[in-house]
Coordinates of C-alpha atoms and ligand atoms in Angstrom, one line a residue:
M1 CA 85.2 91.1 111.7
L2 CA 85.4 88.4 114.4
A3 CA 88.6 86.5 114.3
G4 CA 88.3 82.8 113.5
M5 CA 85.3 82.9 111.1
R6 CA 84.9 80.1 108.7
V7 CA 84.7 81.6 105.2
L8 CA 83.9 79.8 101.9
V9 CA 85.6 81.5 99.0
T10 CA 84.4 80.5 95.5
G11 CA 87.0 81.3 92.8
G12 CA 89.6 81.5 95.6
T13 CA 92.5 80.4 93.4
G14 CA 91.8 83.2 90.9
F15 CA 93.4 86.7 90.7
I16 CA 91.3 88.6 93.2
G17 CA 90.2 85.6 95.2
S18 CA 93.7 84.5 96.0
H19 CA 94.5 87.9 97.4
A20 CA 91.4 87.9 99.5
V21 CA 92.3 84.4 100.8
V22 CA 95.7 85.8 101.9
E23 CA 94.0 88.7 103.7
L24 CA 91.5 86.4 105.4
I25 CA 94.2 84.0 106.6
E26 CA 96.3 86.8 107.9
A27 CA 93.3 88.2 109.8
G28 CA 92.9 84.9 111.5
H29 CA 90.1 83.3 109.6
E30 CA 89.7 79.8 108.4
V31 CA 89.3 79.6 104.6
S32 CA 87.9 76.9 102.3
V33 CA 88.2 77.5 98.6
V34 CA 85.9 76.1 95.8
D35 CA 87.4 76.5 92.3
N36 CA 87.2 74.4 89.2
L37 CA 90.7 75.7 88.1
V38 CA 89.3 76.8 84.7
N39 CA 91.3 80.0 85.0
S40 CA 93.8 79.4 87.8
K41 CA 96.4 77.0 89.0
R42 CA 96.4 74.5 91.9
S43 CA 99.8 75.8 92.9
V44 CA 98.2 79.0 94.1
V45 CA 97.4 77.1 97.4
D46 CA 101.1 76.5 98.0
R47 CA 102.1 80.0 97.1
V48 CA 99.4 81.4 99.5
A49 CA 100.9 79.1 102.1
R50 CA 104.4 80.5 101.4
I51 CA 103.0 84.0 102.1
T52 CA 100.8 83.3 105.1
G53 CA 102.2 80.1 106.6
T54 CA 98.8 78.4 106.2
A55 CA 97.4 76.5 103.1
P56 CA 93.7 77.1 102.6
E57 CA 91.6 74.0 102.0
L58 CA 91.0 73.6 98.2
N59 CA 87.9 71.8 96.9
V60 CA 88.3 71.4 93.1
A61 CA 84.7 71.6 92.1
D62 CA 82.4 73.6 89.7
I63 CA 79.9 75.8 91.4
R64 CA 77.3 74.3 89.0
D65 CA 77.8 70.9 90.6
E66 CA 75.0 71.0 93.2
D67 CA 76.0 67.6 94.8
A68 CA 79.6 68.7 95.3
L69 CA 78.6 72.0 96.8
D70 CA 76.1 70.3 99.0
R71 CA 78.8 68.2 100.5
I72 CA 81.3 71.1 100.8
V73 CA 78.8 73.5 102.4
G74 CA 77.1 70.8 104.5
D75 CA 80.3 69.8 106.1
G76 CA 81.8 73.3 106.2
G77 CA 80.2 75.1 109.1
F78 CA 80.6 78.4 107.2
E79 CA 79.5 81.7 108.5
A80 CA 80.0 83.6 105.3
V81 CA 80.8 83.2 101.6
I82 CA 82.8 85.4 99.3
H83 CA 81.7 84.6 95.8
F84 CA 84.3 85.3 93.1
A85 CA 83.9 82.3 90.8
G86 CA 82.9 83.0 87.3
L87 CA 84.0 83.8 83.8
K88 CA 85.1 87.4 83.2
A89 CA 86.3 88.1 79.6
V90 CA 84.0 90.6 78.0
A91 CA 84.8 89.8 74.4
E92 CA 84.6 86.1 75.0
S93 CA 81.2 86.5 76.6
V94 CA 79.9 88.0 73.3
Q95 CA 81.3 84.9 71.4
R96 CA 80.1 82.3 73.9
P97 CA 77.1 83.8 75.7
L98 CA 75.7 80.5 76.9
D99 CA 78.9 79.6 78.7
Y100 CA 78.8 82.9 80.5
W101 CA 75.1 82.7 81.5
H102 CA 75.6 79.0 82.6
A103 CA 78.8 79.5 84.6
N104 CA 78.0 82.9 86.1
V105 CA 74.2 82.9 86.6
G106 CA 73.6 79.1 86.6
G107 CA 76.5 78.6 89.0
S108 CA 75.4 81.4 91.3
V109 CA 71.8 80.1 91.4
T110 CA 73.1 76.6 92.3
L111 CA 75.4 78.1 94.9
F112 CA 72.7 80.2 96.5
R113 CA 70.3 77.2 96.6
V114 CA 72.9 75.2 98.5
L115 CA 73.7 78.1 100.8
D116 CA 70.0 78.6 101.6
R117 CA 69.6 74.9 102.3
H118 CA 72.4 75.0 104.8
A119 CA 71.4 78.4 106.3
V120 CA 74.6 80.2 105.2
R121 CA 73.1 83.5 104.1
T122 CA 75.9 86.1 104.4
V123 CA 77.3 86.6 100.9
V124 CA 79.8 89.1 99.5
F125 CA 79.6 89.2 95.7
S126 CA 82.1 90.3 93.1
S127 CA 80.1 92.7 91.0
S128 CA 81.6 95.2 88.6
A129 CA 81.6 98.9 87.5
T130 CA 80.4 97.5 84.2
V131 CA 76.8 97.6 85.7
Y132 CA 77.0 101.4 85.4
G133 CA 77.7 101.3 81.6
D134 CA 78.6 104.7 80.2
P135 CA 77.9 106.8 83.2
D136 CA 76.0 110.1 82.9
E137 CA 78.5 111.7 85.2
V138 CA 81.8 110.9 87.0
P139 CA 82.6 110.0 89.7
V140 CA 80.0 107.2 89.8
T141 CA 78.0 106.8 93.0
E142 CA 76.2 103.7 94.0
D143 CA 72.7 105.2 93.6
M144 CA 73.3 106.1 90.0
P145 CA 71.0 104.0 87.7
T146 CA 72.6 101.0 86.1
K147 CA 72.4 100.9 82.3
P148 CA 71.4 98.0 80.1
A149 CA 74.4 95.7 79.7
T150 CA 76.2 96.0 76.4
N151 CA 77.6 92.4 76.6
P152 CA 76.6 89.1 78.2
Y153 CA 79.3 89.3 80.9
G154 CA 77.9 92.6 82.2
G155 CA 74.4 91.1 81.9
T156 CA 75.4 88.3 84.2
K157 CA 76.6 90.7 86.9
Q158 CA 73.4 92.7 86.8
V159 CA 71.3 89.5 87.0
I160 CA 73.3 88.1 89.9
E161 CA 73.0 91.4 91.8
Q162 CA 69.2 91.2 91.2
I163 CA 69.0 87.6 92.4
L164 CA 70.8 88.5 95.6
T165 CA 68.6 91.6 96.0
D166 CA 65.5 89.4 95.5
L167 CA 66.7 86.8 98.1
H168 CA 67.2 89.6 100.6
G169 CA 63.7 90.9 99.8
A170 CA 62.1 87.5 100.3
D171 CA 64.1 86.7 103.4
P172 CA 65.9 89.4 105.3
R173 CA 68.2 86.7 106.9
W174 CA 70.0 87.0 103.5
N175 CA 72.8 89.4 104.2
V176 CA 74.3 90.7 101.0
G177 CA 77.2 92.9 100.0
L178 CA 77.4 93.8 96.3
L179 CA 80.9 95.0 95.6
R180 CA 81.3 97.0 92.4
Y181 CA 85.0 96.8 91.6
F182 CA 86.5 99.3 89.2
N183 CA 89.7 98.1 87.5
P184 CA 91.6 95.7 89.7
V185 CA 95.3 95.5 88.9
G186 CA 98.7 94.9 90.6
A187 CA 99.7 91.8 92.6
H188 CA 100.8 90.8 96.0
Q189 CA 104.0 92.5 97.1
S190 CA 105.7 89.1 97.6
G191 CA 105.5 88.5 93.8
L192 CA 104.1 85.0 94.4
I193 CA 100.4 85.6 93.3
G194 CA 98.9 87.8 90.7
E195 CA 96.8 87.8 87.6
D196 CA 97.5 84.6 85.6
P197 CA 95.4 84.5 82.4
N198 CA 95.4 81.2 80.6
D199 CA 95.2 82.9 77.2
I200 CA 96.2 86.3 75.8
P201 CA 95.0 88.7 78.4
N202 CA 92.0 91.0 77.8
N203 CA 92.8 93.8 80.3
L204 CA 95.3 96.6 79.9
M205 CA 97.6 96.0 82.9
P206 CA 98.4 92.3 82.1
I207 CA 98.8 93.2 78.4
V208 CA 101.3 95.9 79.4
A209 CA 103.1 93.5 81.7
Q210 CA 103.4 90.9 78.9
V211 CA 104.7 93.5 76.5
A212 CA 107.3 94.5 79.1
A213 CA 108.3 90.8 79.4
G214 CA 108.7 90.5 75.6
M215 CA 105.7 88.1 75.3
L216 CA 103.7 90.6 73.2
P217 CA 105.1 93.1 70.7
G218 CA 103.5 96.3 71.9
V219 CA 100.4 97.9 73.5
N220 CA 97.7 99.1 71.2
V221 CA 96.3 102.3 72.8
Y222 CA 92.6 102.0 72.0
G223 CA 91.6 105.5 71.3
T224 CA 93.7 108.7 71.5
D225 CA 90.9 111.1 70.6
Y226 CA 88.7 110.8 73.7
P227 CA 87.8 114.0 75.4
T228 CA 90.3 113.3 78.2
R229 CA 93.5 115.0 79.3
D230 CA 95.7 113.1 76.9
G231 CA 93.1 111.6 74.6
S232 CA 93.3 108.1 76.0
G233 CA 90.6 106.4 78.1
V234 CA 90.4 107.0 81.9
R235 CA 89.8 104.3 84.4
D236 CA 90.0 103.9 88.2
Y237 CA 92.7 101.3 88.7
V238 CA 92.7 99.8 92.2
H239 CA 95.4 97.7 93.7
V240 CA 94.2 94.1 94.2
V241 CA 95.6 94.0 97.8
D242 CA 93.5 97.1 98.7
L243 CA 90.5 95.5 96.9
A244 CA 91.0 92.3 98.9
K245 CA 91.0 94.2 102.1
G246 CA 87.7 95.7 101.1
H247 CA 86.1 92.3 101.2
L248 CA 87.1 91.9 104.9
A249 CA 85.7 95.3 105.6
A250 CA 82.5 94.4 103.9
L251 CA 82.2 91.2 105.9
D252 CA 82.7 93.2 109.1
R253 CA 80.0 95.7 108.1
L254 CA 77.6 92.9 107.1
T255 CA 78.0 91.5 110.6
A256 CA 77.5 94.9 112.3
A257 CA 74.7 96.1 109.9
P258 CA 72.9 93.2 108.3
G259 CA 71.1 94.0 105.1
R260 CA 71.6 94.4 101.4
H261 CA 74.4 96.8 100.6
V262 CA 76.2 98.1 97.5
W263 CA 79.7 99.5 97.7
N264 CA 82.0 100.9 95.0
L265 CA 85.6 99.7 95.4
G266 CA 88.0 101.9 93.6
T267 CA 90.5 104.7 94.4
G268 CA 88.3 107.6 93.6
S269 CA 90.6 108.9 90.9
G270 CA 91.3 108.1 87.3
T271 CA 94.4 107.3 85.3
T272 CA 94.7 107.4 81.5
V273 CA 96.0 104.5 79.4
L274 CA 99.1 106.6 78.5
E275 CA 99.7 107.4 82.1
L276 CA 99.5 103.8 83.1
I277 CA 101.9 102.8 80.3
A278 CA 104.4 105.5 81.5
A279 CA 104.1 104.4 85.1
F280 CA 104.8 100.8 84.1
G281 CA 107.9 102.0 82.2
R282 CA 109.1 103.7 85.4
A283 CA 108.6 100.5 87.3
A284 CA 110.4 98.3 84.7
G285 CA 113.1 100.8 84.0
F286 CA 112.5 101.0 80.3
E287 CA 109.9 102.4 78.0
I288 CA 107.0 100.2 77.1
P289 CA 106.4 100.0 73.3
H290 CA 103.0 101.3 72.4
R291 CA 101.1 102.8 69.4
P292 CA 97.8 104.5 68.8
A293 CA 95.0 102.3 67.6
D294 CA 91.3 102.7 66.9
R295 CA 88.8 102.9 69.8
R296 CA 87.7 99.5 71.0
P297 CA 84.0 99.1 70.5
G298 CA 81.9 99.3 73.7
D299 CA 84.5 101.3 75.6
V300 CA 83.6 104.4 77.6
A301 CA 85.8 107.5 77.5
E302 CA 86.1 107.7 81.3
T303 CA 84.8 106.3 84.5
W304 CA 86.0 106.4 88.1
A305 CA 84.4 105.7 91.4
D306 CA 82.9 107.8 94.1
V307 CA 84.3 105.9 97.1
T308 CA 82.8 108.0 99.9
K309 CA 80.2 105.4 100.8
A310 CA 82.8 102.7 101.1
E311 CA 85.0 105.0 103.2
R312 CA 82.1 106.0 105.4
E313 CA 80.4 102.7 105.9
L314 CA 83.3 100.3 105.6
G315 CA 86.1 102.4 107.0
W316 CA 88.0 101.3 104.0
R317 CA 90.1 103.2 101.5
A318 CA 92.5 102.2 98.8
V319 CA 96.0 103.4 99.7
R320 CA 98.3 102.0 97.0
G321 CA 99.0 104.3 94.0
I322 CA 99.6 103.6 90.3
D323 CA 103.4 103.3 90.7
E324 CA 103.0 100.6 93.4
M325 CA 100.4 98.8 91.2
C326 CA 102.8 98.7 88.3
A327 CA 105.9 97.8 90.4
D328 CA 103.9 94.9 92.0
A329 CA 102.5 93.7 88.6
W330 CA 106.0 93.7 87.1
R331 CA 107.5 91.8 90.0
W332 CA 104.7 89.2 89.6
Q333 CA 105.0 89.1 85.8
R334 CA 108.7 88.2 86.1
Y335 CA 108.0 85.4 88.6
A336 CA 105.0 84.1 86.6
L337 CA 107.3 83.5 83.6
G338 CA 108.9 80.7 85.4
L339 CA 105.6 79.1 86.6
E340 CA 104.6 75.7 85.2
E341 CA 101.5 73.6 85.4
Ligands
NAD401 P1 89.8 85.0 87.8 O1 89.4 84.3 86.5 O2 91.3 85.1 88.0 O3 89.1 84.2 89.0 C1 87.9 83.5 88.9 C2 88.1 82.1 89.5 O4 86.8 81.4 89.3 C3 89.1 81.3 88.7 O5 90.0 80.8 89.6 C4 88.3 80.3 88.0 O6 89.0 79.1 87.8 C5 87.1 80.1 88.9 N1 85.9 79.7 88.2 C6 85.4 80.1 87.0 N2 84.2 79.5 86.8 C7 84.0 78.6 87.8 C8 83.0 77.6 88.1 N3 82.0 77.4 87.3 N4 83.1 76.9 89.2 C9 84.2 77.1 90.1 N5 85.2 78.0 89.8 C10 85.1 78.7 88.7 O7 89.1 86.4 87.8 P2 89.2 87.6 88.8 O8 89.8 88.7 88.1 O9 89.9 87.1 90.1 O10 87.7 87.9 89.1 C11 87.0 87.4 90.3 C12 85.6 87.9 90.2 O11 85.6 89.3 90.2 C13 84.8 87.5 89.0 O12 83.5 87.2 89.4 C14 84.9 88.7 88.1 O13 83.8 88.7 87.2 C15 84.8 89.8 89.1 N6 85.4 91.1 88.6 C16 86.7 91.1 88.1 C17 87.2 92.2 87.6 C18 88.6 92.3 87.0 O14 88.8 93.2 86.2 N7 89.5 91.3 87.3 C19 86.4 93.4 87.7 C20 85.2 93.4 88.2 C21 84.7 92.2 88.7
WQD402 C1 91.2 99.7 80.4 C2 91.5 100.8 79.4 C3 90.9 100.4 77.1 C4 93.6 97.1 76.4 C5 87.0 95.7 81.8 C6 85.5 95.2 81.9 C7 85.0 95.5 83.3 C8 85.9 95.0 84.4 C9 87.3 95.4 84.2 C10 85.2 92.8 85.0 C11 90.4 101.1 78.4 C12 92.4 100.5 77.3 C13 92.9 98.1 77.0 C14 94.6 97.4 75.4 C15 94.0 99.7 75.6 N1 86.0 93.6 84.4 N2 93.1 99.4 76.6 N3 94.8 98.7 75.1 O1 87.4 97.9 79.7 O2 87.8 99.4 81.7 O3 87.0 97.1 82.0 O4 87.7 95.1 82.9 O5 84.2 93.1 85.6 O6 83.8 94.9 83.3 O7 84.8 95.8 80.9 O8 89.3 97.4 81.3 O9 91.7 96.8 81.2 O10 90.1 96.2 79.3 O11 90.7 98.5 79.6 O12 94.2 100.9 75.3 O13 95.2 96.5 74.8 O14 92.6 100.4 78.6 O15 90.4 101.0 75.9 O16 90.5 102.5 78.2 P1 87.8 98.0 81.1 P2 90.5 97.1 80.3

């Protein structure tokens, strides 16, 4: 990627976005963030500055606000956009579908209209392994068929992928990277940024971290009778710093080979729930309380990524293992306990 690009990052104070902002700044790019702070804190900007020496510009705005976006994009001189902004809690999306369709799809449509108007047509989008549903085989390759979404959150990811695909089909100047993340976890090694859920977390790693911190009583292991090596579910956990670097690799590739591309971002191997809990215990230095519980409705037994396409086309590979993911998540969890605002 050319140094000194101007990149707009929606959702850039969030978990994955903040790590991508760090990587962009460290690679010499100029970053402007749009975030409505619905699930992140303003102080992320100062903490990114402590890591990188540079504070990204922060525009506190909602991606559904067309006038605000028009000003930001119109004045910005951006060459590319990384689009993280959206709501991401699967169970909540079932309870509040309109909020999810409005924020994720409505917000994306508004964003893309504004980008088109200002001829900023290089977009990297945060999609998800959820688009594969319960895969027919593992590891999952990008050309496997997507399955009908089982929840509104997953539906929004499929629809946004389709919108970007249609945009590219209508006008090949749209240069689109659809990144299907597997299970992003961990935190920056500085301990200054990480996943910072406003409510009780939904995902395994932050739950385990909060149990370790004494904020939650114990981890429910949702299913111990799956046909896996220890009976618990298998996922492809990928360190958020590796994931963030994947976005820079995708921008590079979009510059070298314009088009509409899909890439899985994962490690290419699976970890069970019980293995992750044990790894976190090693990182923390004590055993994490956990107990067997019923399967969680909608969960698949196992999924992990085939990452050969990303390796081949992006020259990118995740290098951080599960112990490092847990150690970094634990360092961040202890720091986050003292955060206010
Ligand atoms: P996050 O909630 O930490 O970050 C999302 C950011 O978007 C937050 O800072 C939030 O305040 C902001 N935001 C939400 N709605 C907005 C709106 N309408 N306007 C402006 N800003 C808005 O989540 P994350 O884990 O960093 O996820 C980033 C993206 O990656 C999301 O699109 C998510 O769906 C996707 N993704 C996440 C995971 C995961 O497990 N974390 C997996 C696959 C895909
Ligand atoms: C991981 C494993 C659970 C909590 C979700 C979304 C997906 C993507 C990532 C955004 C499973 C088990 C969990 C707990 C447990 N997000 N578990 N006890 O379900 O793989 O993916 O987040 O795109 O779309 O669906 O992630 O972290 O919720 O669960 O045993 O308290 O941990 O059953 O096997 P999941 P997860």
